[in-house]
Structure formats: C-alpha cells, structure tokens
PDB file of C-alpha atoms in Angstrom:
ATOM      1  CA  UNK A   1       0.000   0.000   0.000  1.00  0.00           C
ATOM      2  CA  UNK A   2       3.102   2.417   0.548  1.00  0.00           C
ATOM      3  CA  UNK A   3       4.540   1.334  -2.173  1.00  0.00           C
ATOM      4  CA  UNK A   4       1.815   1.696  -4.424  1.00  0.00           C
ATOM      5  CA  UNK A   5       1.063   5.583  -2.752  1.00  0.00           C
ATOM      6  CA  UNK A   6       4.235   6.234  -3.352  1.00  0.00           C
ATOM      7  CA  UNK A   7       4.540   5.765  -6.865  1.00  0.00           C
ATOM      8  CA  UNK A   8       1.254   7.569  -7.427  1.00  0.00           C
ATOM      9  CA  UNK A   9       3.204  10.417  -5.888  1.00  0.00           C
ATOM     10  CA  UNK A  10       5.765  10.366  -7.998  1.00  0.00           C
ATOM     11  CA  UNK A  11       3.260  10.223 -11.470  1.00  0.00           C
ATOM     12  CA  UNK A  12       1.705  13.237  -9.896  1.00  0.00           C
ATOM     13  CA  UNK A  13       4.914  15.331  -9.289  1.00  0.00           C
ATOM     14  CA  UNK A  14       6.176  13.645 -12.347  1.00  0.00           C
ATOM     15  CA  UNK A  15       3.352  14.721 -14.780  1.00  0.00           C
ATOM     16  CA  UNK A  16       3.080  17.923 -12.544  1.00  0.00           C
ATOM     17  CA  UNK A  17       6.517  19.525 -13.174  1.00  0.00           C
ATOM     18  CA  UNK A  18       6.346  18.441 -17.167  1.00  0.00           C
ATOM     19  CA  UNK A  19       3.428  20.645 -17.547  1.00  0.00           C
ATOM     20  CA  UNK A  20       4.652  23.480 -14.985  1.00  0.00           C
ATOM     21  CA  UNK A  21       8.601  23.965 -17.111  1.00  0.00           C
ATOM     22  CA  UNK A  22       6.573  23.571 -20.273  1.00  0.00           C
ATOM     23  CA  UNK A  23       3.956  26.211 -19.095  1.00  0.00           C
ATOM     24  CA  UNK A  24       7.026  28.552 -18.153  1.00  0.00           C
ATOM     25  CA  UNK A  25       9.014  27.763 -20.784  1.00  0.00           C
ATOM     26  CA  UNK A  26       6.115  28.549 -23.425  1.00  0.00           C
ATOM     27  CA  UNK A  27       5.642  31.861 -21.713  1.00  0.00           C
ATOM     28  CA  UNK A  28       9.182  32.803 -21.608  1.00  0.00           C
ATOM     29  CA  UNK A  29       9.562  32.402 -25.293  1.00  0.00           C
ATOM     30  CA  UNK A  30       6.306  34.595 -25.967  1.00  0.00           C
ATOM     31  CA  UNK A  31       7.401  37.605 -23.836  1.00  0.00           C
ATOM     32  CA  UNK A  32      11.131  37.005 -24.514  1.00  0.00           C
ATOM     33  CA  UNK A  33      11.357  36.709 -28.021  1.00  0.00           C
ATOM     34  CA  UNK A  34      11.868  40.033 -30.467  1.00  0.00           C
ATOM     35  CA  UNK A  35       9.015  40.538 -32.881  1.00  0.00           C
ATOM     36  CA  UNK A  36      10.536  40.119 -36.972  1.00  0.00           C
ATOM     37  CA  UNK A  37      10.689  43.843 -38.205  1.00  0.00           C
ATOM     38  CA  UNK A  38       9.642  45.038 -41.611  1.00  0.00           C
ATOM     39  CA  UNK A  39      12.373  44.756 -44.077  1.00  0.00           C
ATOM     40  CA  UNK A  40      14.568  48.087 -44.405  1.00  0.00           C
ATOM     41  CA  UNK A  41      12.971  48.225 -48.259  1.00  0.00           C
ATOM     42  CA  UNK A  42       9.658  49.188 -46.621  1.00  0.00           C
ATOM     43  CA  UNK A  43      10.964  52.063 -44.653  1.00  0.00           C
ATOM     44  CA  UNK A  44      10.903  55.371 -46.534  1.00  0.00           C
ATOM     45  CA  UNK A  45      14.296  57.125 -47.660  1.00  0.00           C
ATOM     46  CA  UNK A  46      14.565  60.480 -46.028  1.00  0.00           C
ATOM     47  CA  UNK A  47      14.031  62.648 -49.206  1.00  0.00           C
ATOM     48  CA  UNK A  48      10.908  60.147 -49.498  1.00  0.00           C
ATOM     49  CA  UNK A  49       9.737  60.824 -46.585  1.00  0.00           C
ATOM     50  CA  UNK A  50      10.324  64.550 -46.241  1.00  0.00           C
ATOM     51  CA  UNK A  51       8.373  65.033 -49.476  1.00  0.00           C
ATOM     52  CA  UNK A  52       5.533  63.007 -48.052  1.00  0.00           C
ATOM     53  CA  UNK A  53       5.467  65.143 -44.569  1.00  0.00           C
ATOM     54  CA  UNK A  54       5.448  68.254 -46.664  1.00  0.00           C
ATOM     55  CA  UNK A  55       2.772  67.956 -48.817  1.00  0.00           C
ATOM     56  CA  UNK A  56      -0.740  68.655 -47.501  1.00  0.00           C
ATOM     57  CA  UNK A  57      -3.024  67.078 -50.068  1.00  0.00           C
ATOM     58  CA  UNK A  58      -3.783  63.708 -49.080  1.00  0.00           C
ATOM     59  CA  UNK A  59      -4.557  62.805 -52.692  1.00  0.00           C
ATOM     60  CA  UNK A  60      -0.886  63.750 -53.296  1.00  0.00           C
ATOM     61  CA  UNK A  61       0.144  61.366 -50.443  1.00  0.00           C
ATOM     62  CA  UNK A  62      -1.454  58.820 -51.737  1.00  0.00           C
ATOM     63  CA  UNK A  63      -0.328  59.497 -54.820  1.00  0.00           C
ATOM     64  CA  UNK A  64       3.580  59.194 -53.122  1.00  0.00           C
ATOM     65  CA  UNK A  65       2.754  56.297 -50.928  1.00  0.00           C
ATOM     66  CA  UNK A  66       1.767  54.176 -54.712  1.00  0.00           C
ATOM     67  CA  UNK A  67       4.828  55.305 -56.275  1.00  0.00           C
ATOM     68  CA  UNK A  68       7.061  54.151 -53.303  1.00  0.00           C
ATOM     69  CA  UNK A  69       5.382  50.847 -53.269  1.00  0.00           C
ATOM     70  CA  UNK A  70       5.603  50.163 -56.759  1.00  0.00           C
ATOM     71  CA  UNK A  71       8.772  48.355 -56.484  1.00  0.00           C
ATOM     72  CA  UNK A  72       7.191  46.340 -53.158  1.00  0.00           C
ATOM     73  CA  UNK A  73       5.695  42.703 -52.843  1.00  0.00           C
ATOM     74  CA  UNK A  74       2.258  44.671 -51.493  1.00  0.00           C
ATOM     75  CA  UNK A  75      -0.770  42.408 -52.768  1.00  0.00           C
ATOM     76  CA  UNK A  76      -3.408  44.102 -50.273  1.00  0.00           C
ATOM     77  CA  UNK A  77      -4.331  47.223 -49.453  1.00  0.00           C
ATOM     78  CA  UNK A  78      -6.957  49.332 -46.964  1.00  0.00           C
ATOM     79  CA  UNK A  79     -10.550  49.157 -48.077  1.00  0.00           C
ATOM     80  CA  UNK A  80     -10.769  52.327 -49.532  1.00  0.00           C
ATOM     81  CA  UNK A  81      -7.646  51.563 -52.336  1.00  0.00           C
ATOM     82  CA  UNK A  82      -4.618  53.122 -50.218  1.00  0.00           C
ATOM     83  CA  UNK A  83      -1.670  51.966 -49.829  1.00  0.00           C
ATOM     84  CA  UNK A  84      -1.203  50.474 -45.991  1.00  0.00           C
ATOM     85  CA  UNK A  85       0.970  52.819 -43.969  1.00  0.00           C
ATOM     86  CA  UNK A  86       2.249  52.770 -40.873  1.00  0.00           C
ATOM     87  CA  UNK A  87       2.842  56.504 -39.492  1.00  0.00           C
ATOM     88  CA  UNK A  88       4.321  55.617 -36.381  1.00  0.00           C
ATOM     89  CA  UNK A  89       7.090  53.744 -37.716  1.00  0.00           C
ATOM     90  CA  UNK A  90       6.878  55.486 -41.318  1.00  0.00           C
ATOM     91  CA  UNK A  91       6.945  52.486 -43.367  1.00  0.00           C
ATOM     92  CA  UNK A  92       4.604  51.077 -46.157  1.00  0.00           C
ATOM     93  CA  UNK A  93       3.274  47.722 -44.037  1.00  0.00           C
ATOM     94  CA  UNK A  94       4.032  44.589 -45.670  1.00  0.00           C
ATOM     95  CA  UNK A  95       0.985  42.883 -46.307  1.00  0.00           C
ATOM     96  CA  UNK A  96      -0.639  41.452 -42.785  1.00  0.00           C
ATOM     97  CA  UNK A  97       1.714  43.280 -40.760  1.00  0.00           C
ATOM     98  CA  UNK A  98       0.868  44.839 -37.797  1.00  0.00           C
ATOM     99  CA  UNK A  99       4.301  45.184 -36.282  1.00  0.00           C
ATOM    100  CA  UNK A 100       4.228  47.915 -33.579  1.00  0.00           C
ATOM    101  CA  UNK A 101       1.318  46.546 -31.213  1.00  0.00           C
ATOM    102  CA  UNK A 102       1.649  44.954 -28.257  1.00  0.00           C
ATOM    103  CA  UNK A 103      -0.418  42.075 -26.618  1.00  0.00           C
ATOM    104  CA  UNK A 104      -1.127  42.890 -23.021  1.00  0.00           C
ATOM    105  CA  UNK A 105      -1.407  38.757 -21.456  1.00  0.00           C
ATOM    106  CA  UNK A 106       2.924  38.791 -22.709  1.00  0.00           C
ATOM    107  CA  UNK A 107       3.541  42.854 -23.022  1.00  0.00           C
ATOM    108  CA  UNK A 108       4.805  41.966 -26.402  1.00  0.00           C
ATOM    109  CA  UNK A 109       3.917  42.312 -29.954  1.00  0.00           C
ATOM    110  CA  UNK A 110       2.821  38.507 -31.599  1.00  0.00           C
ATOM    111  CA  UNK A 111       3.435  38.034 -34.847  1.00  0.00           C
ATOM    112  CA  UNK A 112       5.347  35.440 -37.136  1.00  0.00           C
ATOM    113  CA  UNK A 113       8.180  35.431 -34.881  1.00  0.00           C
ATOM    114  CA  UNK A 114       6.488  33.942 -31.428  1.00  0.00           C
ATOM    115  CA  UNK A 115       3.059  32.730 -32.703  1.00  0.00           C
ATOM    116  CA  UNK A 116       3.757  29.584 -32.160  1.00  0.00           C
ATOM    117  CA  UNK A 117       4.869  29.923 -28.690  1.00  0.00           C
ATOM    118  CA  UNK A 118       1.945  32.089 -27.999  1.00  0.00           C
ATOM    119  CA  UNK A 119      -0.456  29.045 -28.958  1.00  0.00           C
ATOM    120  CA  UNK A 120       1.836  26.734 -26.541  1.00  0.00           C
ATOM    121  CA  UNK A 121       1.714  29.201 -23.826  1.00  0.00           C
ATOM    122  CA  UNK A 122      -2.221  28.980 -23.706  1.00  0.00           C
ATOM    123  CA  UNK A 123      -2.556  25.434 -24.065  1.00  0.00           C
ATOM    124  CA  UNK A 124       0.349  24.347 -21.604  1.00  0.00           C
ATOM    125  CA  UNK A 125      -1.989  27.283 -19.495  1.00  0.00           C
ATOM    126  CA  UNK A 126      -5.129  25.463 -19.887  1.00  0.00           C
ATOM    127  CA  UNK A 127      -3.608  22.146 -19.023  1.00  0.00           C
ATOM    128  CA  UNK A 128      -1.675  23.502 -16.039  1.00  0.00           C
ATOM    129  CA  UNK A 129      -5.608  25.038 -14.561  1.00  0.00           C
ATOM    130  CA  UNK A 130      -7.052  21.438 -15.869  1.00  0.00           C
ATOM    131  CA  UNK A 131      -4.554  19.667 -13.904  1.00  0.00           C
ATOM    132  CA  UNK A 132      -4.465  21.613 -10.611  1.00  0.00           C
ATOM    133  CA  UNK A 133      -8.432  21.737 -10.818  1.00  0.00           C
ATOM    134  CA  UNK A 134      -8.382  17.663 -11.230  1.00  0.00           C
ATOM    135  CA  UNK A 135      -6.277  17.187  -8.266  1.00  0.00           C
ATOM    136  CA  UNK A 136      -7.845  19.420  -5.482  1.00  0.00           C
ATOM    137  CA  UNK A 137     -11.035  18.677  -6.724  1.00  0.00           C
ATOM    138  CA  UNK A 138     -10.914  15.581  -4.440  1.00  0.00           C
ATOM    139  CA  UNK A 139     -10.144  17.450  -1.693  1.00  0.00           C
ATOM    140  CA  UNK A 140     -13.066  19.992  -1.813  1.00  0.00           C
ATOM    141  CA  UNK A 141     -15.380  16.627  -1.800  1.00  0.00           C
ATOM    142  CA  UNK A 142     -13.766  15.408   1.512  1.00  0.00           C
ATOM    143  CA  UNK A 143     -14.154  18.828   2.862  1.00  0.00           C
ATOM    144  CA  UNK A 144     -17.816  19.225   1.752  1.00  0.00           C
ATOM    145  CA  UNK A 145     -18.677  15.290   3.111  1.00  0.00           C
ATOM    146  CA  UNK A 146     -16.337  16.272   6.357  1.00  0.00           C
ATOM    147  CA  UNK A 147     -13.932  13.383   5.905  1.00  0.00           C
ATOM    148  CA  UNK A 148     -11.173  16.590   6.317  1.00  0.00           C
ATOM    149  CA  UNK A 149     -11.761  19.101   9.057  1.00  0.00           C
ATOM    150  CA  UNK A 150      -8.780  21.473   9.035  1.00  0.00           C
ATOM    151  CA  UNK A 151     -10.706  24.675   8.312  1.00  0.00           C
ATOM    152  CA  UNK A 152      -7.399  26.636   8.020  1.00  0.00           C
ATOM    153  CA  UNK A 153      -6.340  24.497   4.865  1.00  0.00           C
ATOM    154  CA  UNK A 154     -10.329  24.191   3.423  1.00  0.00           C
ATOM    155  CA  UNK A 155     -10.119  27.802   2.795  1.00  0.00           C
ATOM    156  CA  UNK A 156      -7.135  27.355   0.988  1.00  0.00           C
ATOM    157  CA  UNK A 157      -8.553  24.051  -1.079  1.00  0.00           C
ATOM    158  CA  UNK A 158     -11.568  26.213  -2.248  1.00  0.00           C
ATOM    159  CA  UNK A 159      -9.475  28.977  -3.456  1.00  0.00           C
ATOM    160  CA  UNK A 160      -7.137  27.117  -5.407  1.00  0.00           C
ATOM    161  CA  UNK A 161      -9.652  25.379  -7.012  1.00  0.00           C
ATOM    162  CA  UNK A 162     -11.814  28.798  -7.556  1.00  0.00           C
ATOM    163  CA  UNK A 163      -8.502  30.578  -9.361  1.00  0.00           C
ATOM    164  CA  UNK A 164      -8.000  27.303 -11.123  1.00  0.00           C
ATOM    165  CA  UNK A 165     -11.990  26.965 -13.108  1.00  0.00           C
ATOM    166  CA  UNK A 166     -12.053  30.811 -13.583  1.00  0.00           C
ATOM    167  CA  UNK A 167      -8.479  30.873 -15.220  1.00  0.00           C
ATOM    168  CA  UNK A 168      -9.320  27.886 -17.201  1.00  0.00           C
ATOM    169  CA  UNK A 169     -12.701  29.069 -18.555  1.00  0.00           C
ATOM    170  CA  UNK A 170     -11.175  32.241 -19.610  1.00  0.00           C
ATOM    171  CA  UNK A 171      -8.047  30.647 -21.404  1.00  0.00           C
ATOM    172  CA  UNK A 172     -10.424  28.065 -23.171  1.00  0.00           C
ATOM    173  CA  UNK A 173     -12.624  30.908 -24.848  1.00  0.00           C
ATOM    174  CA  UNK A 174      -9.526  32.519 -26.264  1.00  0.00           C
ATOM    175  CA  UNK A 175      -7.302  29.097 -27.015  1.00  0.00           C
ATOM    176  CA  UNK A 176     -10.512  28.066 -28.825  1.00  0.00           C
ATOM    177  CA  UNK A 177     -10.553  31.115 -30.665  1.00  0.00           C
ATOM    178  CA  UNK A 178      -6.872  30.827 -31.656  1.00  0.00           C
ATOM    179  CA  UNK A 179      -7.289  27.359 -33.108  1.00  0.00           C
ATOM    180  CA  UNK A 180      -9.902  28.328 -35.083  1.00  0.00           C
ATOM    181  CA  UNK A 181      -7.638  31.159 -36.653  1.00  0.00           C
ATOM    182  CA  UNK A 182      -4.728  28.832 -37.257  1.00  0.00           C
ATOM    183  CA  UNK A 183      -7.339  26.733 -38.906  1.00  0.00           C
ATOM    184  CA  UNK A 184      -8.455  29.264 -41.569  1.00  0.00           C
ATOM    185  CA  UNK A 185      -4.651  30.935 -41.552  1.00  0.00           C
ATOM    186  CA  UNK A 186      -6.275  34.453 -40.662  1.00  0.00           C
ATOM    187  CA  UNK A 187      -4.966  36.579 -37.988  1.00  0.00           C
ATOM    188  CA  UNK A 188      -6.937  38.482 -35.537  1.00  0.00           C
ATOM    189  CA  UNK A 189      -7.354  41.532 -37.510  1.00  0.00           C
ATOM    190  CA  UNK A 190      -8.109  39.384 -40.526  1.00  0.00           C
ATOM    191  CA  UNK A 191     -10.807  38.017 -38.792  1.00  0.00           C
ATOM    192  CA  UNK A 192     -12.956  41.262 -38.311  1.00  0.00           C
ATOM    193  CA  UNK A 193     -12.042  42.633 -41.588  1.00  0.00           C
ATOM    194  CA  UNK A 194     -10.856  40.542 -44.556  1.00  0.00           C
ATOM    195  CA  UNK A 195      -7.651  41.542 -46.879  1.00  0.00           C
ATOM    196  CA  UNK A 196      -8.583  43.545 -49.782  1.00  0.00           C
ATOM    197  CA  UNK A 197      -7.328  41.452 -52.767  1.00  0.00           C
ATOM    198  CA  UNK A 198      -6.689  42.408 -56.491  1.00  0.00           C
ATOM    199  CA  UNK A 199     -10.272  41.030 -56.710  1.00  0.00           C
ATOM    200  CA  UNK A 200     -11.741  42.777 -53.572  1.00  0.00           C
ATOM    201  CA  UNK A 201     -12.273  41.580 -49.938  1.00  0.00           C
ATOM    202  CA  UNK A 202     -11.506  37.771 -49.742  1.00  0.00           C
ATOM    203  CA  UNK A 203     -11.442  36.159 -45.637  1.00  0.00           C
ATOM    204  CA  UNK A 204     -10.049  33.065 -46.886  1.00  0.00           C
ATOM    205  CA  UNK A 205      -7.580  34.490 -49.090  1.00  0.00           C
ATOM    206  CA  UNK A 206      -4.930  33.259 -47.133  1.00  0.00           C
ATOM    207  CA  UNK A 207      -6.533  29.865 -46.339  1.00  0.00           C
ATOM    208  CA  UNK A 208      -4.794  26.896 -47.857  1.00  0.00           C
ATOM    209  CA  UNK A 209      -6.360  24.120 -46.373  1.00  0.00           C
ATOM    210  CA  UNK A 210      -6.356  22.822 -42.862  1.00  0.00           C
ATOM    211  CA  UNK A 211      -3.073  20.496 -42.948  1.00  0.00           C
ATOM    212  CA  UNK A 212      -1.156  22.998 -44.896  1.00  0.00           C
ATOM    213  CA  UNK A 213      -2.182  26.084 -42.175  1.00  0.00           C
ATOM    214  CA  UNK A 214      -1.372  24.044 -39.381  1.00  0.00           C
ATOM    215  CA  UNK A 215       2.276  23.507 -41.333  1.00  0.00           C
ATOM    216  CA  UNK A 216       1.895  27.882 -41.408  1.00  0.00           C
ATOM    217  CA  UNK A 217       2.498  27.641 -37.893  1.00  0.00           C
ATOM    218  CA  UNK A 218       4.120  24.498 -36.573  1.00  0.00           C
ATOM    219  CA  UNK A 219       5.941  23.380 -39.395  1.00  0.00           C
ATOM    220  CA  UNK A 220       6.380  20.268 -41.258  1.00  0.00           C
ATOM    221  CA  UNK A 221       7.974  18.173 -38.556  1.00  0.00           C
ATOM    222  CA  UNK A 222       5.235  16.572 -35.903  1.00  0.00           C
ATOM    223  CA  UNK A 223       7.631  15.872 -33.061  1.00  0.00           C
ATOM    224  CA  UNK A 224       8.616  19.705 -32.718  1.00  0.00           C
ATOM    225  CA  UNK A 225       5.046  21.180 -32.118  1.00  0.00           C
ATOM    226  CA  UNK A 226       4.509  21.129 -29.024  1.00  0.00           C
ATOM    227  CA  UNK A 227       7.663  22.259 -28.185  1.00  0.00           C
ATOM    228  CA  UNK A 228       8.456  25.841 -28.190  1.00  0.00           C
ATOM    229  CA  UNK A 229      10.841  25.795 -30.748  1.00  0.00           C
ATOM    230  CA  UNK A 230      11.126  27.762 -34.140  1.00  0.00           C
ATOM    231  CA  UNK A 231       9.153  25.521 -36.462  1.00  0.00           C
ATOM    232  CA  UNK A 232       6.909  27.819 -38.457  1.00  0.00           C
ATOM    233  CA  UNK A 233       7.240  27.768 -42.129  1.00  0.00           C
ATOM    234  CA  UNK A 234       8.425  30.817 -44.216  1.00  0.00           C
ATOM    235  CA  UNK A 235      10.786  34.001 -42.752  1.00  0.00           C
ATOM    236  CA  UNK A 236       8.302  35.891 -41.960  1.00  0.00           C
ATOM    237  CA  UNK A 237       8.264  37.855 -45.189  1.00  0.00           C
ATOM    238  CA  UNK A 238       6.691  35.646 -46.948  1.00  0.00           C
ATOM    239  CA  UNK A 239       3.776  34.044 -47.276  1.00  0.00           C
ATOM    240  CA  UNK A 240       1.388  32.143 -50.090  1.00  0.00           C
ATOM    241  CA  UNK A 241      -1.877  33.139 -50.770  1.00  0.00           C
ATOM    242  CA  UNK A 242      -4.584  30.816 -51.785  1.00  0.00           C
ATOM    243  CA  UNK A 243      -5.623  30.501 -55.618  1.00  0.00           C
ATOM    244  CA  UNK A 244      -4.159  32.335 -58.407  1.00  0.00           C
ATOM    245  CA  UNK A 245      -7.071  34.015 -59.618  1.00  0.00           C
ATOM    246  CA  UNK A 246      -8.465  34.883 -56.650  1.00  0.00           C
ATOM    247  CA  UNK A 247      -5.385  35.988 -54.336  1.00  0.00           C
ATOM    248  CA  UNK A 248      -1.959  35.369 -56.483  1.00  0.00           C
ATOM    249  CA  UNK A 249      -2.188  38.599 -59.067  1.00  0.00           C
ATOM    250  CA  UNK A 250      -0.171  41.501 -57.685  1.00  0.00           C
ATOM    251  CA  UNK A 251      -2.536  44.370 -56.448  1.00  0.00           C
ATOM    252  CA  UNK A 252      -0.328  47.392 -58.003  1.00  0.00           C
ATOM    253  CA  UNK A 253       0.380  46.002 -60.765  1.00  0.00           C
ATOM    254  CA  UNK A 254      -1.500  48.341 -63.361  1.00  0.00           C
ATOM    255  CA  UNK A 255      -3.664  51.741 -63.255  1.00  0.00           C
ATOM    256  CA  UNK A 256      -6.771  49.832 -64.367  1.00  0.00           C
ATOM    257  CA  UNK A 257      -6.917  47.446 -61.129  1.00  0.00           C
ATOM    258  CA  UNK A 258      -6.931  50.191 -58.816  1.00  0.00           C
ATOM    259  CA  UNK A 259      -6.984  53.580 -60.239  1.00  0.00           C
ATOM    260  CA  UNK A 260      -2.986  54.232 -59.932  1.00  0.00           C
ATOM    261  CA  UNK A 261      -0.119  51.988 -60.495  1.00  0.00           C
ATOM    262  CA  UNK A 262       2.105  50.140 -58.567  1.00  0.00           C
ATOM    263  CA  UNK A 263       3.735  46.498 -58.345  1.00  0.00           C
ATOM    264  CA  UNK A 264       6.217  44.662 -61.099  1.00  0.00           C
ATOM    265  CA  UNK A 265       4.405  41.068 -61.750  1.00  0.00           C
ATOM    266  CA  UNK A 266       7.656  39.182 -61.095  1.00  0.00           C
ATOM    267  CA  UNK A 267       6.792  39.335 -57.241  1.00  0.00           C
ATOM    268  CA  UNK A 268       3.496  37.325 -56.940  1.00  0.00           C
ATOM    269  CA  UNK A 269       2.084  34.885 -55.047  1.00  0.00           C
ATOM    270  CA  UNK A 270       3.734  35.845 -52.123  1.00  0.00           C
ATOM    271  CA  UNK A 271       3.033  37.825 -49.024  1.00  0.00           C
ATOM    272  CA  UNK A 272       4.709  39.493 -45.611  1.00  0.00           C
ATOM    273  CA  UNK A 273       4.930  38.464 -42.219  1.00  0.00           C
ATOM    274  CA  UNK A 274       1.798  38.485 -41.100  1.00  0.00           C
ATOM    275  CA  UNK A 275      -0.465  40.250 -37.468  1.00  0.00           C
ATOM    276  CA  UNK A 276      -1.616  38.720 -34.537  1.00  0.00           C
TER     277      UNK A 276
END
C-alpha cells in the first residue's frame, strides 16, 4: 500500500513539473522573443519621406505612398484603395503586418516570430488550470462530506480550485478562438475585416487548407510542435496566398486594377509576415 502511494506520488509530481517547465518555458519564449521587423525596403528614404510630410493634399500622399510601393511585394491594401501605412514607424506595411502593437497577457507584440509559442503558452496554461483543478477537486469533496476538518487548509482548497476553473474558462474561450484562426490561416485583424485582394475583400484568401495552415504555424515536422521551438514555415516575409485568380495577381500592378499603379508582376504569389 506504501509502495503503491508512493509511486502515485511520484506520477503526480512527475506529470506535474512536465506541464509546470513547459507552461514557463512557453511563456518565456512569448514575452522574450523580439518581434521580426519590416524589411529596411519598406521604410521610406529620407528625401521620401520629407516630401511626403510636406505635402498637404492627401490625394498627393497617396499618390507618393503608390509610387514608393511600386517596387514592393504589397498584394493588399486598406478598403478604400490606399496603400497600408504605418505613421508611427513610417513604413509602407508589408501585407498582414501589424508590427508595432503589443499584446497585453505577454507585453509583447505577436506576430510570425512567437506565434507559435503564444499558442503553446495557452494550451500548456489550460492544461496547467485542468490539472491543478483535477487534483484538489478531491479534496473539496472530503471537505464538503467532512472526511477533512482542518478549516485553516479548506479555505485554501476552495481557493485554489476557484482561481484554477475561472483561469481555465477564460483561457479556453480565447485558445478556442486561436485554433480556429490557425485553422483558416487568418490573424486576428483578418478576422474582423478581410484583406482587400486584387479582386476585392476575400477572408479566406490566405486559407490553404487545414493540414497545410497548421504547417503555417508548426511546421512540417510533428515531433517539434509542441515544443516551443522555431518551427513555423516561411521568414516571416513571406507568405502564399490561396488561388491564383483569386489571391496570387499583384494588387499594383497596373492603373486599371486600382486607379494608380504600382507592383512589377515578377513578385506574386507571395506575401509578408503576417499580425496577430
């Protein structure tokens, strides 16, 4: 009978510090780990950017921000036509970039770069709740059928297993919601508005299939996803869209697809690092 607690111990603490080093580790990587800039060919030259800042017309602007990105792998744009630009950082955004945010749970910006470790972080969350909740829930039974009696430790019981549900319910909603964006390859902002495409507003212009957005994220090899190790596909520059017809053909490529000009053909069927 010791002998058989004892090893049930053990599997506890066992299976217990596995989940705790992966929960920590997960979260280290998502708060620790730079966001991928924009590539310096986005940022505008000085004389570029002082004869944007100057003029006062935004027609003119716009006008400025097409001919800069002429040259650019840009297939979306805003809904109105422009050009996406970012004036904080004075750059024309690569397509699904939204590089200069920050996510308040890791008080960092996710993107391309830590994704994947954001995704870990909540589900090695969830399972750390899950597990603590399992294992005092046995407890809170004895106290309620007063096989325990120590009211000093009940208090504590009930608490732990309180923080444990609420925590839990909370991370589910948005782990759930997560997984349901890596299944359709969207990002958050994606989500509430879809890319503007050469053929107008497409939500699953990015999708590719489920398989093949999962492989987005986690990459090709099985054994490293649920590890928090750099597995995701691409460089974070680049990214493929869905069908040729429908998301391939570059956006500023000609006058008559959007009213000005803008991209060389040779550059299609590719996209930038992408927003959380």
């Amino acid at each position: 009978m010791i002998h058989y607690s004892f090893l049930l111990l053990v599997a506890y603490l066992s299976i217990f510090h596995v989940i705790f080093v992966l929960f920590v580790w997960t979260y280290w990587k998502s708060v620790f780990t730079l966001p991928l800039q924009p590539d310096k060919k986005f940022h505008m030259s000085y004389a570029d950017k002082e004869r944007y800042e100057n003029e006062e017309r935004p027609e003119v602007q716009r006008q400025i921000l097409v001919e800069i990105a002429r040259k650019l792998p840009v297939y979306t744009r805003t809904g109105n036509g422009a050009i996406r630009f970012c004036d904080r950082c004075q750059l024309i955004k690569p397509d699904r970039c939204h590089h200069c945010s920050v996510c308040a749970m890791v008080n960092n910006c996710v993107g391309f770069s830590n994704y994947k470790f954001f995704l870990l972080f909540l589900m090695y969350s969830l399972l750390y709740c899950m597990y603590i909740a399992a294992t005092v829930f046995k407890y809170v039974i004895k106290y309620w059928t007063d096989e325990l009696t120590n009211g000093r430790s009940k208090f504590h019981v009930l608490f732990l297993l309180f923080v444990a549900v609420m925590f839990f319910l909370s991370l589910m909603f948005l782990f759930g919601y997560h997984c349901w964006l890596v299944s359709r390859n969207r990002s958050t902002l994606e989500a509430f508005s879809a890319p503007v495409f050469q053929n107008g507003p497409d939500k699953n212009g990015f999708n590719l299939g489920f398989v093949k957005n999962l492989q987005q994220v986690f990459g090709e090899e099985k054994k490293l996803w649920l590890l928090p190790i750099v597995s995701s596909q691409g460089d974070g520059h680049s990214f493929p869209m869905r069908t040729l017809c429908e998301a391939q053909n570059p956006l500023l490529a000609n006058e008559e697809q959007w009213g000005d000009d803008g991209l060389d053909e040779e550059n299609h069927g590719k996209v930038t690092q992408k927003e959380i």
